[in-house]
mmCIF file of C-alpha atoms in Angstrom:
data_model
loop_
_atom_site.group_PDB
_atom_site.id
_atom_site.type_symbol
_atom_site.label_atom_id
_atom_site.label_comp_id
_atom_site.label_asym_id
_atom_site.label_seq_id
_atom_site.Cartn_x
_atom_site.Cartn_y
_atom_site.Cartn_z
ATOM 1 C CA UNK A 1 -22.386 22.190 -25.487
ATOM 2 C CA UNK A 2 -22.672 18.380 -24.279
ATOM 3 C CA UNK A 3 -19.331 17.253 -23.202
ATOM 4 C CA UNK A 4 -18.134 13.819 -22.528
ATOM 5 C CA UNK A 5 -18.533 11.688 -18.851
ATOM 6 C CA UNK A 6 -16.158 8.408 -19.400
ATOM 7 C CA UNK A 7 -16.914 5.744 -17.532
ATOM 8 C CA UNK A 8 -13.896 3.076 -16.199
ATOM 9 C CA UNK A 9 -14.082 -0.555 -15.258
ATOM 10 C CA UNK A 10 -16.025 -0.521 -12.064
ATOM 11 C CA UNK A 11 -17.192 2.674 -12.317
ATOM 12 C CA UNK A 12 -20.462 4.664 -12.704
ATOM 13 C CA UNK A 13 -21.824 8.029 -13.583
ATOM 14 C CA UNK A 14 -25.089 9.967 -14.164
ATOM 15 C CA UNK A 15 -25.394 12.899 -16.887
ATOM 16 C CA UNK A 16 -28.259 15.271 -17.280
ATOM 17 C CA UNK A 17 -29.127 16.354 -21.315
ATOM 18 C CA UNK A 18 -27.033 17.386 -23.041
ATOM 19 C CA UNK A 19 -24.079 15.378 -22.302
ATOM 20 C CA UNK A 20 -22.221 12.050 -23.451
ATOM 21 C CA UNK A 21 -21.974 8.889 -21.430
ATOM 22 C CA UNK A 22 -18.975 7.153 -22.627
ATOM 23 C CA UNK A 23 -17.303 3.799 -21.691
ATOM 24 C CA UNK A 24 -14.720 2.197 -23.727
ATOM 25 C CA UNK A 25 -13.765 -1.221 -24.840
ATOM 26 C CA UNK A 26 -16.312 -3.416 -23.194
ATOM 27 C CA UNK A 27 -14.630 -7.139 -23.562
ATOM 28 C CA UNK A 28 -16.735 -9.666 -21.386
ATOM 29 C CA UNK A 29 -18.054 -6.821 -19.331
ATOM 30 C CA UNK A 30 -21.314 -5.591 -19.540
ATOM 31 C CA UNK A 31 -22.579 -1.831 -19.793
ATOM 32 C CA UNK A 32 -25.577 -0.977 -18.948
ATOM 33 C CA UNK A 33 -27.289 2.592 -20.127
ATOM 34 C CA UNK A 34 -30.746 3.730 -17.834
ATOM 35 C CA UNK A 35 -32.942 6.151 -18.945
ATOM 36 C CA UNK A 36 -35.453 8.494 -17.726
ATOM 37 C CA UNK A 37 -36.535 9.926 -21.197
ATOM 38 C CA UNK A 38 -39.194 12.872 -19.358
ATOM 39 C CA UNK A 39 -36.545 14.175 -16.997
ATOM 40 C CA UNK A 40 -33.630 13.368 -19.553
ATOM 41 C CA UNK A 41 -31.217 11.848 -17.250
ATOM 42 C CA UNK A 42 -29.238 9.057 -18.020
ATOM 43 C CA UNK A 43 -27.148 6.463 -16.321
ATOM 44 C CA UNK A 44 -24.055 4.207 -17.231
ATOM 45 C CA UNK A 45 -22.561 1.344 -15.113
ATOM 46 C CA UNK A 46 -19.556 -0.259 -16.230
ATOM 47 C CA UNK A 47 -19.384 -3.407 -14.348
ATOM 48 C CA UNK A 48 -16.641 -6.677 -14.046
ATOM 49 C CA UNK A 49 -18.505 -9.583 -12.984
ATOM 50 C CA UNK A 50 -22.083 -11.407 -12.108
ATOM 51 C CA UNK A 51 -22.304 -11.289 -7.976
ATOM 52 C CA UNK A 52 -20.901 -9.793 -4.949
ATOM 53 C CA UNK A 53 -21.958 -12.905 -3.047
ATOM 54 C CA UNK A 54 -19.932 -15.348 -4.926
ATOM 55 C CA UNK A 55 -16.455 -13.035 -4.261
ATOM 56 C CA UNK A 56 -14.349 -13.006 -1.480
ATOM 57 C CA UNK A 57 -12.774 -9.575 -2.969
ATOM 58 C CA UNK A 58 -16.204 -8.001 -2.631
ATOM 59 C CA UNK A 59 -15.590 -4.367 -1.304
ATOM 60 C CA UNK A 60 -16.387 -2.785 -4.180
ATOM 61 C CA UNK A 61 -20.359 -2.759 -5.293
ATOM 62 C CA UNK A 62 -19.484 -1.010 -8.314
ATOM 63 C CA UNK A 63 -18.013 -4.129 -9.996
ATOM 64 C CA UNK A 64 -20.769 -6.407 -9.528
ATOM 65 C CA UNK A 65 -24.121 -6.852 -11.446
ATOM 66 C CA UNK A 66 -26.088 -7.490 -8.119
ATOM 67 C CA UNK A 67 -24.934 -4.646 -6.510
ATOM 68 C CA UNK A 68 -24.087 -2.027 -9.239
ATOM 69 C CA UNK A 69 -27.167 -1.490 -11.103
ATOM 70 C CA UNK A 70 -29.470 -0.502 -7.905
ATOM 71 C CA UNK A 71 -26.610 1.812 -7.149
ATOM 72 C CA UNK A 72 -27.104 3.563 -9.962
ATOM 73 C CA UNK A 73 -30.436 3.573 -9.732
ATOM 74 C CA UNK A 74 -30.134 4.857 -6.506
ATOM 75 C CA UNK A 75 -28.082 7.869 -7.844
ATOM 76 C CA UNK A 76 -30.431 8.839 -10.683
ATOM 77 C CA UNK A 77 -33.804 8.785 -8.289
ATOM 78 C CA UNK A 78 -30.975 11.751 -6.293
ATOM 79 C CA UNK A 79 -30.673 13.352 -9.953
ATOM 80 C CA UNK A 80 -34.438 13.726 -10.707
ATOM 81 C CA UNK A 81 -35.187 10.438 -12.356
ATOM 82 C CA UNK A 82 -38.189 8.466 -11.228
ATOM 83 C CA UNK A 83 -37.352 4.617 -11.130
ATOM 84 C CA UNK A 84 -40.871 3.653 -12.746
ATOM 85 C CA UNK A 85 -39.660 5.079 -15.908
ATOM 86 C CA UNK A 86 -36.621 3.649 -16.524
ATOM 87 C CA UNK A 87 -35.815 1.760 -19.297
ATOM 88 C CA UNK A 88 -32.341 -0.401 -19.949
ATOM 89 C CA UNK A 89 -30.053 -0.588 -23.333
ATOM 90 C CA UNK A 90 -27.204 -3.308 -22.456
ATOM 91 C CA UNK A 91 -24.155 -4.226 -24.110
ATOM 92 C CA UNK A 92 -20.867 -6.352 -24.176
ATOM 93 C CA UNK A 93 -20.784 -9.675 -22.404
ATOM 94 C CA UNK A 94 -18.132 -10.784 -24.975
ATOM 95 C CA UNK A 95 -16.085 -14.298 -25.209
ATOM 96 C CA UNK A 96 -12.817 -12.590 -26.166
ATOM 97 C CA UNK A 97 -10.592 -15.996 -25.901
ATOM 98 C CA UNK A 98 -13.073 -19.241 -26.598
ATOM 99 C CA UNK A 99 -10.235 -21.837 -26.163
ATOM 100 C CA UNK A 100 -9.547 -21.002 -23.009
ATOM 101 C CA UNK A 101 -11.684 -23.450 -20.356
ATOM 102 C CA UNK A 102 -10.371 -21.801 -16.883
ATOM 103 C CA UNK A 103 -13.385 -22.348 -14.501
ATOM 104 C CA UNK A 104 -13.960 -18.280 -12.947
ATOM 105 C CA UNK A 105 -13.673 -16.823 -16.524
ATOM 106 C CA UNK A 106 -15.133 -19.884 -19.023
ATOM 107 C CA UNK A 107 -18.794 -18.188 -20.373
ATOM 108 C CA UNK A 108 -17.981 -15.124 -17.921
ATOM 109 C CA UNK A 109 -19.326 -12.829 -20.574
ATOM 110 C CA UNK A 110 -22.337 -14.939 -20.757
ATOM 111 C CA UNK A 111 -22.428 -14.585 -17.156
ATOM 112 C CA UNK A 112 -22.841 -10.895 -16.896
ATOM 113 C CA UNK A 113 -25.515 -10.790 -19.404
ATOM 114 C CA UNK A 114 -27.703 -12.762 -17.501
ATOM 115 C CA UNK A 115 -27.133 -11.704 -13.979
ATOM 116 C CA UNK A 116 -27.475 -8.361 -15.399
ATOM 117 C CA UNK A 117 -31.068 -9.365 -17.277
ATOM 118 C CA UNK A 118 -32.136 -11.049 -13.391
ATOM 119 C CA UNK A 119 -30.885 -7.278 -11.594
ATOM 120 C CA UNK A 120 -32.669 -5.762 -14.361
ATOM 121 C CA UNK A 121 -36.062 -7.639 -13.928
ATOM 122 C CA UNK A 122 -36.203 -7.624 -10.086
ATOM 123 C CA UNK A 123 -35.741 -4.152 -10.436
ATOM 124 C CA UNK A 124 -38.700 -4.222 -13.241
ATOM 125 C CA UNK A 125 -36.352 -2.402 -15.586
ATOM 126 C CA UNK A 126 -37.105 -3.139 -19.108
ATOM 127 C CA UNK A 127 -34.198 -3.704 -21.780
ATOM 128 C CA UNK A 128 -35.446 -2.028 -24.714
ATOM 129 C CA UNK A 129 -32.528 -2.528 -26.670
ATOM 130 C CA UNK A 130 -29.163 -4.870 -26.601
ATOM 131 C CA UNK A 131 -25.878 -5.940 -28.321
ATOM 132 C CA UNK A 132 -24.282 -8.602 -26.443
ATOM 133 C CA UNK A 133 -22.135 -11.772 -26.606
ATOM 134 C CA UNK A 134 -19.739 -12.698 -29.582
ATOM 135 C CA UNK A 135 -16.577 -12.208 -29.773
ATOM 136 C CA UNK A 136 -15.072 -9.004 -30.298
ATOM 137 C CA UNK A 137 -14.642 -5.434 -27.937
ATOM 138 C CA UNK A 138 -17.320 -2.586 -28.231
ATOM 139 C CA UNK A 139 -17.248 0.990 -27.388
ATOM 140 C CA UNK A 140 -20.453 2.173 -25.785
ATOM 141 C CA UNK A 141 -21.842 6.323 -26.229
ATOM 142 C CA UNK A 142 -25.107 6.941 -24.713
ATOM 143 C CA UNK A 143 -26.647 10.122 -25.353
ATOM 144 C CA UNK A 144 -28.759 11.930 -22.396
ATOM 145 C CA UNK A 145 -30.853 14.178 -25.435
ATOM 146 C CA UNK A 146 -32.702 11.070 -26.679
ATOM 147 C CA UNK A 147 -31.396 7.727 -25.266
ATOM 148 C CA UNK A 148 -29.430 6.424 -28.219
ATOM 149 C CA UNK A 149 -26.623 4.434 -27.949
ATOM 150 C CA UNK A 150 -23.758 4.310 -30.550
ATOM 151 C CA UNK A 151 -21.406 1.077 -30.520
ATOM 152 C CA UNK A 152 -18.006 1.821 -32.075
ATOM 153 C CA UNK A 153 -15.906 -1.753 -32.816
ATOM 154 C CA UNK A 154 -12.420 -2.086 -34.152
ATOM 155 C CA UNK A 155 -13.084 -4.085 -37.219
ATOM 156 C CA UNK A 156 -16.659 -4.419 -37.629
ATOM 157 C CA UNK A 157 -17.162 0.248 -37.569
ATOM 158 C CA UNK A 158 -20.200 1.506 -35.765
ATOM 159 C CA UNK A 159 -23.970 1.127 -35.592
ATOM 160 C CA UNK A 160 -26.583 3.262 -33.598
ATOM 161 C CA UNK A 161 -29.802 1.565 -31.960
ATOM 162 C CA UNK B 1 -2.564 -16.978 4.089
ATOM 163 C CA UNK B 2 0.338 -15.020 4.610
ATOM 164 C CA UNK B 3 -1.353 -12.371 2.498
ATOM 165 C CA UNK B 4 -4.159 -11.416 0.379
ATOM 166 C CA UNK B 5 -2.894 -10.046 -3.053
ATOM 167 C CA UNK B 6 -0.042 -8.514 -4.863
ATOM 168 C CA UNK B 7 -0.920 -4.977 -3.403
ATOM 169 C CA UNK B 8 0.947 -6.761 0.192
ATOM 170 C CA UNK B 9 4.073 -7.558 -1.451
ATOM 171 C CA UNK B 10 7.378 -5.856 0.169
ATOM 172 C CA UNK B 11 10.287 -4.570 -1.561
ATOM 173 C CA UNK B 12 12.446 -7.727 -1.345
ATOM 174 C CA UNK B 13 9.530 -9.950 -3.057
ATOM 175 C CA UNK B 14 8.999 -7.591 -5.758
ATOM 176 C CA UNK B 15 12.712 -7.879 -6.615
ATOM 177 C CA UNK B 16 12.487 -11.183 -6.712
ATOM 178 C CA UNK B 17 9.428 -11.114 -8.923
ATOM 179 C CA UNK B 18 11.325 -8.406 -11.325
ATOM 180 C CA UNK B 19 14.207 -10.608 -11.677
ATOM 181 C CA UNK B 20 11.758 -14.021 -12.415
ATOM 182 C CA UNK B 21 10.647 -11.650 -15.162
ATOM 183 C CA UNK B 22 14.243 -10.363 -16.876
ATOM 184 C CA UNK B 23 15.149 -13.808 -16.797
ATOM 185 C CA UNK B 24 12.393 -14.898 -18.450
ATOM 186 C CA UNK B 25 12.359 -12.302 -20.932
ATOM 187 C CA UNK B 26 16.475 -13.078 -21.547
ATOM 188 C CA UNK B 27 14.764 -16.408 -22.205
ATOM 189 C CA UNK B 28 12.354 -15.010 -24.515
ATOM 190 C CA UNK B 29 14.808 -13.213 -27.016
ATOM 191 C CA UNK B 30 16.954 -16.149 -26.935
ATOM 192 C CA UNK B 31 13.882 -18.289 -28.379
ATOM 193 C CA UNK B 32 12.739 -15.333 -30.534
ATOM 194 C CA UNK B 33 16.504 -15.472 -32.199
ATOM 195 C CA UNK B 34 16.425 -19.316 -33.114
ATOM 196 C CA UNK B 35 12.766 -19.330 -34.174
ATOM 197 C CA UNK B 36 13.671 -16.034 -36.896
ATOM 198 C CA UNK B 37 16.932 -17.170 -37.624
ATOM 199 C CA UNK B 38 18.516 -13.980 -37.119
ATOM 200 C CA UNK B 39 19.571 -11.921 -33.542
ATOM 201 C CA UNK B 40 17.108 -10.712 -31.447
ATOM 202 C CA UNK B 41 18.481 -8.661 -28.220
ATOM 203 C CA UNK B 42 16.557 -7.397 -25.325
ATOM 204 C CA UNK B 43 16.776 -3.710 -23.552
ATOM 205 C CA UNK B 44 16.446 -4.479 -20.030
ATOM 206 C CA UNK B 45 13.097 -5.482 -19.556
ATOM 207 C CA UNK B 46 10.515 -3.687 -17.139
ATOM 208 C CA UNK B 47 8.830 -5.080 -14.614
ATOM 209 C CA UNK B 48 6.204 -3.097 -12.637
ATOM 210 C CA UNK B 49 3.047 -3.780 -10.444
ATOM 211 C CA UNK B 50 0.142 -2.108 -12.032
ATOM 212 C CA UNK B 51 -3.524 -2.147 -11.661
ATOM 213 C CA UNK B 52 -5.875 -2.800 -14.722
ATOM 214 C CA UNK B 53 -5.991 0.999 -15.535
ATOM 215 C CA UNK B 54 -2.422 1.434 -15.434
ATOM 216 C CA UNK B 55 -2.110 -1.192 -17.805
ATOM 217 C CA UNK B 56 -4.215 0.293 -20.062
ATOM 218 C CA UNK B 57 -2.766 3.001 -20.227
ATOM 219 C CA UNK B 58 1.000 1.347 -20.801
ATOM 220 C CA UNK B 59 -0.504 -0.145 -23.943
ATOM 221 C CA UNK B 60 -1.621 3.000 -25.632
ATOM 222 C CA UNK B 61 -5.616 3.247 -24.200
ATOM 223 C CA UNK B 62 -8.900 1.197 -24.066
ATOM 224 C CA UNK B 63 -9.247 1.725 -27.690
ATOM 225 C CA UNK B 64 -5.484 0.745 -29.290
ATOM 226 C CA UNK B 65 -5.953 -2.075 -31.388
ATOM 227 C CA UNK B 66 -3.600 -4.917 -30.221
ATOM 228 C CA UNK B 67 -2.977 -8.758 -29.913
ATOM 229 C CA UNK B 68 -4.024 -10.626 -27.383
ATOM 230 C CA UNK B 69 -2.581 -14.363 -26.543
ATOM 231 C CA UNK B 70 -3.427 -16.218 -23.420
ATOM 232 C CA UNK B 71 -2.595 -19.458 -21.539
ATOM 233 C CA UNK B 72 -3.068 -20.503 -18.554
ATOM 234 C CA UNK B 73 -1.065 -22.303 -15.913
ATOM 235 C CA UNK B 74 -1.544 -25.699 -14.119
ATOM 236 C CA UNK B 75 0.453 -28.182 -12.250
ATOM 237 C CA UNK B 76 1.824 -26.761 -9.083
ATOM 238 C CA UNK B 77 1.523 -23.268 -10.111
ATOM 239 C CA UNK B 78 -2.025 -21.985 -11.523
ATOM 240 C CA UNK B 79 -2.906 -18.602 -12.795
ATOM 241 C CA UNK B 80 -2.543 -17.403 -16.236
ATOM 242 C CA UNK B 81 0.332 -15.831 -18.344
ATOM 243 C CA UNK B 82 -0.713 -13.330 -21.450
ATOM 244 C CA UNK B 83 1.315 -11.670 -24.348
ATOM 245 C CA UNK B 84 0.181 -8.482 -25.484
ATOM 246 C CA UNK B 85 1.565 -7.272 -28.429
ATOM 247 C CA UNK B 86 1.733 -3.998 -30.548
ATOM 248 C CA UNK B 87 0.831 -4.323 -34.175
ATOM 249 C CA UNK B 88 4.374 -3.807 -34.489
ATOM 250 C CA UNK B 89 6.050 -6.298 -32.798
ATOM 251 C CA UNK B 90 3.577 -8.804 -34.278
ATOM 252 C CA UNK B 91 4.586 -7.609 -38.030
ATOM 253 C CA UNK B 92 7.945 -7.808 -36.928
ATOM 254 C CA UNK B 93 7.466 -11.539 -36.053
ATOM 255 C CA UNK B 94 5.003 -12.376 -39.253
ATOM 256 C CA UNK B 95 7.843 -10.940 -41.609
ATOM 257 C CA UNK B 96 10.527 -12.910 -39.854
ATOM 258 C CA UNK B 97 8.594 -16.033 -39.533
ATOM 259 C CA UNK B 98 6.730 -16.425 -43.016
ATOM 260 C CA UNK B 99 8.284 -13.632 -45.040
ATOM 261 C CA UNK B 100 5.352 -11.624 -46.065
ATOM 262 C CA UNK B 101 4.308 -8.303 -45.173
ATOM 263 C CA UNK B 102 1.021 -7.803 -42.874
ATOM 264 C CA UNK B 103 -0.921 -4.239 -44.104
ATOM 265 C CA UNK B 104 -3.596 -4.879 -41.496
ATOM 266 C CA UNK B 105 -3.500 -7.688 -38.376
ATOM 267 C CA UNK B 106 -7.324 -7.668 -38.011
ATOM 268 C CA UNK B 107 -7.423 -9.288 -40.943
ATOM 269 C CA UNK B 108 -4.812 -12.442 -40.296
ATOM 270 C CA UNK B 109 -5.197 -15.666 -42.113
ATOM 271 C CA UNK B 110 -4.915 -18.861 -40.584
ATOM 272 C CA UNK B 111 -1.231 -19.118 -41.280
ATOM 273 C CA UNK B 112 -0.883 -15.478 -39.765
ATOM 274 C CA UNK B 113 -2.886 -16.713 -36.653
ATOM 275 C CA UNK B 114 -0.731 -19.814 -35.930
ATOM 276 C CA UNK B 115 2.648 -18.341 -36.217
ATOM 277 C CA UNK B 116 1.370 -16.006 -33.638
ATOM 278 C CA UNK B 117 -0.009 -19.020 -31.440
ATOM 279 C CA UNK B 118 3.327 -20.689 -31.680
ATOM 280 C CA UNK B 119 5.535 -18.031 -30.593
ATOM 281 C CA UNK B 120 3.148 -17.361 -27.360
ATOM 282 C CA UNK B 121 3.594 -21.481 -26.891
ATOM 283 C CA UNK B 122 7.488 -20.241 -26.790
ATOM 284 C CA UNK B 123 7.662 -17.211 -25.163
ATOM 285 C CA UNK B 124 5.601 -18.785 -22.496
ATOM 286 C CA UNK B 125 7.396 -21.673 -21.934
ATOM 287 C CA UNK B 126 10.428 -19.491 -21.911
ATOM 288 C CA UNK B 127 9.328 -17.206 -18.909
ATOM 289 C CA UNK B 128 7.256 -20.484 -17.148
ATOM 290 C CA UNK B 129 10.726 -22.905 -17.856
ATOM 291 C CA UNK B 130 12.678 -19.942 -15.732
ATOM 292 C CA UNK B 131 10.543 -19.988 -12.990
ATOM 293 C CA UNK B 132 9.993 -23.329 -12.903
ATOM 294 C CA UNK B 133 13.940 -23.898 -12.990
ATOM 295 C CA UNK B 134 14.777 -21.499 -9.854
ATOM 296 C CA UNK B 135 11.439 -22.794 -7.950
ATOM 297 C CA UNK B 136 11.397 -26.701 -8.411
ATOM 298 C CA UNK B 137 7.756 -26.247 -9.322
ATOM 299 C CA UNK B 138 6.127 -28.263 -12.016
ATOM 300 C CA UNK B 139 4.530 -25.878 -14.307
ATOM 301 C CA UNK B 140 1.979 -26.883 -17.796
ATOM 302 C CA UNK B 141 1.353 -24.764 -19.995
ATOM 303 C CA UNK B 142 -2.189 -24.847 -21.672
ATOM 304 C CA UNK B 143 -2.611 -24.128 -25.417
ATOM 305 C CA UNK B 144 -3.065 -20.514 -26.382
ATOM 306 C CA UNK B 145 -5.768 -18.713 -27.658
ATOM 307 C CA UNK B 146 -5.814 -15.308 -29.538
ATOM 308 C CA UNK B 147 -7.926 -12.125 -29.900
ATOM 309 C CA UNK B 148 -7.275 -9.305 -32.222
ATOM 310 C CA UNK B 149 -9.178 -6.351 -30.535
ATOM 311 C CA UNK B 150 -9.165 -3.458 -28.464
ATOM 312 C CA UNK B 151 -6.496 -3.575 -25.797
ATOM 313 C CA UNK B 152 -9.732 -2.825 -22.699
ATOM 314 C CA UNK B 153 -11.584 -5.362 -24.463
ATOM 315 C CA UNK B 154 -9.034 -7.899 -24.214
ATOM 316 C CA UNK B 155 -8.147 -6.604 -21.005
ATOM 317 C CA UNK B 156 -11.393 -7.559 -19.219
ATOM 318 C CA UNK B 157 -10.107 -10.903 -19.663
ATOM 319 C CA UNK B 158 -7.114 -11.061 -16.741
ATOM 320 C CA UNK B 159 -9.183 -8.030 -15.151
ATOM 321 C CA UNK B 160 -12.086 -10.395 -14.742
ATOM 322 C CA UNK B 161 -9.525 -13.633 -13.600
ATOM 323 C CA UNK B 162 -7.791 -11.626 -11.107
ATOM 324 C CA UNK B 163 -10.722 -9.331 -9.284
ATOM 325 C CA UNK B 164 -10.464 -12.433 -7.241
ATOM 326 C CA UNK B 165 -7.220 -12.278 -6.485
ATOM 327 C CA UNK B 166 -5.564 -9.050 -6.608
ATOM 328 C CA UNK B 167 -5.966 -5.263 -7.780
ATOM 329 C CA UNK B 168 -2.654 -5.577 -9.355
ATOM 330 C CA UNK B 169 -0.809 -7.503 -11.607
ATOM 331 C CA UNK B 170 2.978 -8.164 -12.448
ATOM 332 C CA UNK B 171 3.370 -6.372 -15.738
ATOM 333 C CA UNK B 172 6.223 -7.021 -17.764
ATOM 334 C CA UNK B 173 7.795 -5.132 -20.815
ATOM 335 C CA UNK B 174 9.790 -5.736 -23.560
ATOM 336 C CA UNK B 175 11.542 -4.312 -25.955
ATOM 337 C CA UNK B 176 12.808 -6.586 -28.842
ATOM 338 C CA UNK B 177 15.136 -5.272 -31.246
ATOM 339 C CA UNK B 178 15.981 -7.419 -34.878
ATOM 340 C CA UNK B 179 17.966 -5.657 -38.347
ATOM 341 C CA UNK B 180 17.230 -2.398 -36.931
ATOM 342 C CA UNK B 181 13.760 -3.284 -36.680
ATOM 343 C CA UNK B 182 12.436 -2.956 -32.810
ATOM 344 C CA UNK B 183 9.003 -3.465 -31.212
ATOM 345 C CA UNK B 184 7.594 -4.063 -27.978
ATOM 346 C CA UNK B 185 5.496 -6.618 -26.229
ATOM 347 C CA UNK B 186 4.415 -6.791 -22.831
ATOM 348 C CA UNK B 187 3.650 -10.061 -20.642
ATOM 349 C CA UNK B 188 0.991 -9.963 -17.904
ATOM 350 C CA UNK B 189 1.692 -12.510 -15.246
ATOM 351 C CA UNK B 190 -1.053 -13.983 -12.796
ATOM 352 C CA UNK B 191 -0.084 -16.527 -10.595
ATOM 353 C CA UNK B 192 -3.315 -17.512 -8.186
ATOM 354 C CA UNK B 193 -1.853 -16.138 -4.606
ATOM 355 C CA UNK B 194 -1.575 -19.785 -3.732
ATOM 356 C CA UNK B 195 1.205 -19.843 -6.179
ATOM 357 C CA UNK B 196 2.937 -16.828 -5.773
ATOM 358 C CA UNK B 197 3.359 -17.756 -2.005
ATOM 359 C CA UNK B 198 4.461 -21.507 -3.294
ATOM 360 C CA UNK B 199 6.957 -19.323 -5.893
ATOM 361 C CA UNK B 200 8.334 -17.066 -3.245
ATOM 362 C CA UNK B 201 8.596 -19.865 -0.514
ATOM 363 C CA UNK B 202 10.586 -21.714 -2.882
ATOM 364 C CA UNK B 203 12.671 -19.158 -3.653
ATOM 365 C CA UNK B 204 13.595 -18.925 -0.006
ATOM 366 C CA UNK B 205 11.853 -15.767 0.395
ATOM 367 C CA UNK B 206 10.155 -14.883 3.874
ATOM 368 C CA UNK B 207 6.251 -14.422 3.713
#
């Protein structure tokens, strides 16, 4: 029986096959999915913004690109995975309100897409598969068995990659 | 700074911050009332300081479809102010406004999407005119913008504005009731701390 792991804002988890890595209605966050497809474990990381080093409010690493993504890596090489096998499915990085020009959230979606590609490639992670920017909210389920990952929207239904 | 986020307020400052908020939502109703033409009254609003989960789950879960309208605040006070609504409230307003019957708010035309702008424009003003009024502040308004979505996705917005600033937010509901017809609304507000010590001071409240 796989069960369900949700993942909040600012949060991350690793699952082992057979379970469910689930985090819900990314806006202009970004959620990334690692995999380790010979040991089967998976990773999702659920995070807020681009850099700790820019925030003053910087306690916690989980809600920063920079300092989120080697945490998790971190926690699957603990689980069994071995970092040179990783690969990287992203989504999210949304512009939910394009009128609005306020200076910390204008193209903040945008933002966290491409700090998250830079962790990513210093990491020498590849992204083998994305959905990001637009405008509208996706729910992100990855599944440990095989590495899928199934969006779920509220007006545009589902799609698997 | 006299302190570093809402988490630090006392007691006595988030009284004052509960009553900025009934007063603005007494404003609100009022507005509502003239702009449908018919009475709108209040139940005594809410006022609570949540964090972003909390909020979430006030307004039914990451995955509740609702509408989102923000604007943001300049002048003496900056932050942001946003209007969440249930599908309810906002087919309350759409039948009282242009007479028709929504089926499905994802699907809004332009004329659907406007109304909705221009009752944000009014509710804002009303809670920004209160505070403005006991605070001597000079407070603009920006225009609003709207997104139709999940409530987490459209909550990443003030989550993302305010990891800056706080952990928690002033969270405001209302109930609106019209003809025996009743739905609810809820108001984030998100004054920068700058502000909210400029708000307080003014109010003759010790920091």
């Amino acid at each position: 029986m796989s069960k369900n792991i949700v993942v909040g804002i600012s949060e991350l988890a690793v699952a082992q096959v057979p379970d469910i890595l689930v985090t819900y209605a990314l806006g202009s966050c970004v959620g990334i999915c690692l995999y380790d497809r010979v040991a089967r474990v998976g990773g999702l990381s659920h995070i807020l913004l681009p850099s700790s080093k820019a925030s003053v409010r910087n306690m916690d690493k989980l809600k920063f690109a920079d300092t989120a993504i080697p945490e998790l890596v971190r926690q699957m090489e603990m689980s069994g995975a071995d970092r040179n096998r990783l690969v990287a499915k992203i989504a999210g990085g949304a512009k939910m309100f394009a009128a609005i020009s306020t200076s910390s959230i204008v193209n903040i979606g945008q933002r966290n897409v491409a700090a998250t590609r830079e962790v990513l490639e210093e990491l020498r992670i590849p992204i083998v598969g994305e959905d990001v920017g637009a405008d509208y909210g996706r729910t992100m389920y990855f599944y440990t068995e095989d590495g899928r990952v199934r969006i779920h929207s509220a007006s545009r239904g589902e799609w698997i990659w | 700074m006299a302190f570093k986020g809402y988490d630090q307020l006392n007691d006595m400052q988030l009284d004052v911050l509960r009553e900025l908020g009934n007063i603005g939502a007494g404003n609100a109703a009022t507005s509502l009332s003239s702009m449908l033409n018919r009475p709108v009254s209040i139940t005594v609003p809410t006022v609570r300081i949540l964090n972003i989960k909390g909020v979430t789950t006030e307004l039914g879960g990451p995955e509740n479809l609702i509408i989102g309208l923000l604007l943001t605040l300049e002048g003496d006070v900056t932050g942001m102010i946003m209007f969440l609504m249930q599908q309810d409230f906002a087919k309350m307003i759409l039948q009282g406004l242009l007479g028709t019957d929504i089926e499905d708010v994802t699907n809004l035309d332009a004329m659907g999407h406007s109304a909705l702008l221009e009752i944000s424009n009014i509710m804002a003003a009303s809670y920004v005119n209160a505070i403005s009024q006991m605070t001597n502040l000079r407070i603009n308004v920006s225009v609003p913008d709207i997104s139709v979505d999940m409530a987490g996705a459209i909550l990443s917005v003030p989550a993302i504005y305010f990891a800056n600033i706080s952990d928690e937010i002033i969270f405001i509901e209302d109930r609106f009731e019209s003809n025996n017809e009743s739905g609810i609304s809820h108001v984030l507000l998100i004054p920068e701390v700058e502000s909210l010590e400029k708000i307080l001071s003014n109010l003759g409240i010790d920091l």
